[in-house]
């Protein structure tokens, strides 16, 4: 029928615009490397902020004592305490709690958000059990993982550049987030010192390195996306401070804000961006990360409903609601292997109140998920290749077998199997077998929490 062929035309056009053939991905990887250089050369020199983290030493394994970490960066935040036992005993004990952030706190006021966080932390501290007490007379110390772009001013201070991922509280922008947290802790009567301010990429890098000395970079694929890696300090022209003894400096790329004419952007991406809380920003993130993948799918489906009446003459009202189709739903649809695509049918009914979908229709929806996930996964792989190029680890030199490990974390990477396998496969395609043999992608589950605690330990006031 006419409507079916119109729907197919919409899908086909979208698929073509989303295409990521290897030559295009290589251009994206090259552009990433170029932007990395530009961002390191001067402040504001690139869309990539290439933020100096003030972390010039990664964990060695010698870290000892009881430390806290707080991880804020998406819809949930987590509090964690670990007892570190040094080289022999490593992580002796680890306890954590996950708390969800009421959505209204994401846009209301700075004090309300930080008070909420500080009181959850205070409650958690009150549950310290046998053998997990701070030493008498010693102030508790915290590694604060704050996964938004921050202009770092020292290892334990930094001002918020902008919110991302659905947070939007104007008054926090430009404030020292450690100051905000410290004031909130005082208000709720919690005596704790923030010893290190990091973000999830730095935390994951630190946690990854603690477990594996070959870790050179960390990538987050969760609600948002970002990457960090270890740079040689003398290769950072914009750094005017003393060169650190180690010679190294960890760089927080803020790669979610990467943008290039080589990115396969479609009309749906432009509309999503224009209607977002941060138009013009985080373009790479909006094509790749968990917050947005399902939303891109929804937008294409809506177009098919409006222009090809695939769900009948009336457009299903739920389909018009932004962000109603979450990436975990999309993932469930994409992974449906039942012969009649039962899961797809159930999801459409439960989430979008669309019933009686034909098998043909369900197949189209699975295909749509595949297009969106594949594009995101392949672009992520290109980004990683960009980092490896910057590190000179995208080639094999004189048969050298130096391993390069990239620590990965985030719910998207962890749970979206087809995304993960596509990303890893694409890395192999881009690097070639011989190089890829020396690249290890390692899931660093919860690396960021432990990593922040480890960095708090190595920046303790009691050392
Ligand atoms: P955050 O990035 O907020 O710190 P996570 O790393 O846990 O948190 O990532 C959560 C994100 O991961 C969710 O927003 C969602 O987009 C994605 N995600 C979680 N579970 C799944 C799943 N089963 N399939 C696909 N994506 C998922
Ligand atoms: Mg996270």
Coordinates of C-alpha atoms in Angstrom, one line a residue, residues 32-270:
X32 CA 38.8 13.7 17.1
X33 CA 42.7 13.6 17.2
X34 CA 42.9 17.1 15.6
X35 CA 40.4 18.5 18.1
X36 CA 42.4 16.9 21.0
X37 CA 45.5 18.8 19.9
X38 CA 43.5 22.0 19.5
X39 CA 41.9 21.7 22.9
X40 CA 45.3 21.1 24.6
X41 CA 46.9 24.0 22.8
X42 CA 44.8 26.7 24.2
X43 CA 41.8 27.4 26.4
X44 CA 38.7 27.5 24.2
X45 CA 40.8 26.3 21.2
X46 CA 38.3 23.5 20.5
X47 CA 34.8 22.2 21.2
X48 CA 36.8 19.6 23.2
X49 CA 37.6 21.3 26.4
X50 CA 40.4 18.8 27.2
X51 CA 40.2 19.8 30.9
X52 CA 43.3 19.4 33.1
X53 CA 42.2 17.2 36.0
X54 CA 45.1 17.9 38.4
X55 CA 45.4 14.2 38.7
X56 CA 49.1 13.6 37.9
X57 CA 49.4 10.3 39.6
X58 CA 47.1 7.3 39.3
X59 CA 46.6 4.8 42.1
X60 CA 49.5 2.5 42.8
X61 CA 47.9 0.0 45.1
X62 CA 49.6 1.4 48.2
X63 CA 46.4 3.4 49.2
X64 CA 45.3 2.7 52.8
X65 CA 42.5 3.6 55.1
X66 CA 38.7 4.3 55.1
X67 CA 37.5 6.6 52.4
X68 CA 34.2 7.7 51.1
X69 CA 33.1 8.5 47.5
X70 CA 30.0 10.2 46.2
X71 CA 29.0 9.7 42.5
X72 CA 26.7 12.2 41.0
X73 CA 26.2 12.3 37.3
X74 CA 22.9 11.0 36.1
X75 CA 19.6 10.0 37.4
X76 CA 21.0 8.1 40.4
X77 CA 23.7 9.0 42.7
X78 CA 25.7 6.6 44.8
X79 CA 27.5 6.8 48.1
X80 CA 30.2 4.4 48.8
X81 CA 32.8 3.7 51.5
X82 CA 35.8 1.5 51.1
X83 CA 38.5 0.2 53.4
X84 CA 41.7 0.1 51.5
X85 CA 44.4 -2.2 52.8
X86 CA 47.5 -1.4 50.7
X87 CA 49.4 -3.6 48.3
X88 CA 48.6 -6.9 50.0
X89 CA 45.0 -6.6 51.0
X90 CA 43.7 -4.1 48.3
X91 CA 40.0 -3.4 48.8
X92 CA 39.3 -5.0 52.1
X93 CA 35.7 -3.9 52.3
X94 CA 33.3 -1.9 50.2
X95 CA 29.8 -0.8 50.9
X96 CA 27.5 1.3 48.8
X97 CA 24.0 2.7 48.5
X98 CA 22.2 4.0 45.5
X99 CA 19.8 6.9 45.8
X100 CA 17.6 8.3 43.1
X101 CA 17.3 12.0 42.5
X102 CA 13.8 13.3 42.5
X103 CA 13.5 14.9 39.0
X104 CA 12.4 18.3 40.3
X105 CA 15.7 18.7 42.1
X106 CA 17.5 18.5 38.8
X107 CA 16.2 22.0 37.8
X108 CA 15.2 23.7 41.1
X109 CA 17.9 25.2 43.2
X110 CA 21.5 24.5 44.0
X111 CA 20.9 24.4 47.8
X112 CA 18.0 22.0 47.5
X113 CA 20.1 19.6 45.3
X114 CA 23.2 19.7 47.4
X115 CA 21.2 19.4 50.7
X116 CA 19.5 16.3 49.4
X117 CA 22.9 14.8 48.5
X118 CA 24.5 15.8 51.7
X119 CA 21.7 14.4 53.8
X120 CA 21.8 11.1 51.9
X121 CA 25.5 11.0 52.6
X122 CA 25.1 11.8 56.3
X123 CA 22.5 8.9 56.6
X124 CA 25.0 6.6 54.9
X125 CA 27.8 7.6 57.2
X126 CA 25.6 6.9 60.2
X127 CA 25.5 3.2 59.1
X128 CA 29.3 2.7 59.6
X129 CA 29.6 -0.7 61.1
X130 CA 32.2 -2.8 63.0
X131 CA 35.7 -2.3 61.6
X132 CA 34.6 0.5 59.3
X133 CA 34.9 3.5 61.5
X134 CA 37.2 6.4 60.8
X135 CA 40.2 6.5 63.1
X136 CA 39.5 8.6 66.2
X137 CA 40.3 12.3 65.8
X138 CA 40.6 11.9 62.1
X139 CA 38.2 13.8 59.7
X140 CA 36.5 11.6 57.1
X141 CA 37.5 12.2 53.6
X142 CA 35.6 11.9 50.4
X143 CA 36.3 11.6 46.7
X144 CA 33.5 13.5 44.8
X145 CA 32.7 12.2 41.4
X146 CA 30.8 15.0 39.7
X147 CA 30.2 14.1 36.1
X148 CA 29.4 17.4 34.5
X149 CA 31.9 19.8 32.8
X150 CA 33.9 21.5 35.5
X151 CA 36.8 24.0 35.1
X152 CA 39.1 22.3 37.6
X153 CA 41.1 24.7 39.7
X154 CA 42.9 22.2 41.9
X155 CA 42.5 18.5 42.7
X156 CA 39.8 19.5 45.2
X157 CA 38.0 22.4 43.6
X158 CA 36.4 23.4 40.4
X159 CA 33.7 25.5 38.9
X160 CA 30.7 24.2 37.0
X161 CA 30.9 25.2 33.3
X162 CA 27.4 24.0 32.4
X163 CA 24.9 21.3 33.3
X164 CA 24.2 18.5 30.9
X165 CA 22.0 15.3 30.8
X166 CA 18.8 17.0 31.9
X167 CA 20.2 19.0 34.8
X168 CA 19.6 22.7 34.6
X169 CA 20.1 25.0 37.6
X170 CA 21.4 28.3 36.4
X171 CA 22.7 29.5 39.8
X172 CA 25.2 26.6 40.1
X173 CA 27.0 27.5 36.9
X174 CA 30.2 29.3 37.7
X175 CA 30.1 28.1 41.4
X176 CA 32.8 25.8 43.0
X177 CA 30.9 22.5 43.3
X178 CA 33.1 21.4 46.2
X179 CA 32.2 24.6 48.0
X180 CA 28.5 23.9 47.3
X181 CA 28.8 20.4 48.7
X182 CA 30.9 21.4 51.7
X183 CA 28.4 24.1 52.7
X184 CA 25.5 21.6 52.4
X185 CA 27.5 19.1 54.5
X186 CA 27.9 21.8 57.1
X187 CA 24.2 22.6 57.0
X188 CA 23.3 18.9 57.7
X189 CA 26.0 18.6 60.3
X190 CA 28.3 16.2 58.5
X191 CA 32.0 16.7 59.2
X192 CA 33.8 15.5 56.0
X193 CA 36.5 16.9 53.7
X194 CA 36.4 16.7 50.0
X195 CA 39.9 15.5 49.1
X196 CA 39.4 15.0 45.4
X197 CA 37.0 16.3 42.8
X198 CA 36.9 14.1 39.7
X199 CA 34.3 13.0 37.2
X200 CA 33.3 9.5 36.2
X201 CA 35.9 9.2 33.5
X202 CA 38.7 10.1 35.8
X203 CA 37.3 7.9 38.5
X204 CA 37.0 5.0 36.0
X205 CA 40.6 5.6 34.8
X206 CA 41.8 5.6 38.4
X207 CA 39.8 2.5 39.3
X208 CA 40.9 0.8 36.1
X209 CA 44.5 1.5 36.6
X210 CA 44.3 0.2 40.2
X211 CA 43.3 -3.2 38.7
X212 CA 45.4 -3.1 35.6
X213 CA 48.6 -1.1 35.1
X214 CA 48.1 -1.1 31.3
X215 CA 45.0 1.1 31.4
X216 CA 45.6 4.3 29.4
X217 CA 42.1 5.7 28.9
X218 CA 38.6 5.5 30.2
X219 CA 35.3 5.9 28.4
X220 CA 31.8 6.3 29.8
X221 CA 28.8 5.2 27.9
X222 CA 25.9 5.7 30.2
X223 CA 23.2 8.4 30.4
X224 CA 25.9 10.6 28.8
X225 CA 29.2 9.9 27.3
X226 CA 32.8 11.1 27.9
X227 CA 36.4 10.0 27.9
X228 CA 39.6 10.6 29.8
X229 CA 43.2 9.5 29.2
X230 CA 46.7 9.9 30.4
X231 CA 48.6 12.7 28.6
X232 CA 52.3 13.6 28.9
X233 CA 52.3 16.9 30.7
X234 CA 54.8 18.5 28.3
X235 CA 52.4 17.8 25.5
X236 CA 49.9 20.2 27.0
X237 CA 50.8 23.7 25.7
X238 CA 48.1 25.4 27.6
X239 CA 49.5 24.1 30.9
X240 CA 51.6 26.9 32.4
X241 CA 52.2 25.3 35.9
X242 CA 55.1 23.3 37.0
X243 CA 55.5 20.0 35.3
X244 CA 54.4 17.2 37.6
X245 CA 57.1 14.8 38.8
X246 CA 55.4 11.9 37.2
X247 CA 55.5 13.7 33.8
X248 CA 51.8 12.8 33.4
X249 CA 48.5 14.6 33.5
X250 CA 45.1 13.0 33.2
X251 CA 42.9 14.9 30.8
X252 CA 39.1 15.0 30.9
X253 CA 38.2 15.3 27.3
X254 CA 34.5 16.2 27.7
X255 CA 34.1 14.4 24.3
X256 CA 30.3 14.6 24.5
X257 CA 30.7 18.1 23.1
X258 CA 32.7 16.9 20.1
X259 CA 31.3 18.0 16.8
X260 CA 32.5 17.6 13.2
X261 CA 31.2 18.0 9.7
X262 CA 31.9 14.3 9.3
X263 CA 29.3 13.3 11.9
X264 CA 26.2 11.7 10.1
X265 CA 23.6 14.1 11.5
X266 CA 20.0 13.8 10.4
X267 CA 16.9 16.1 10.5
X268 CA 15.9 14.1 13.6
X269 CA 19.1 14.9 15.4
X270 CA 18.8 18.6 14.5

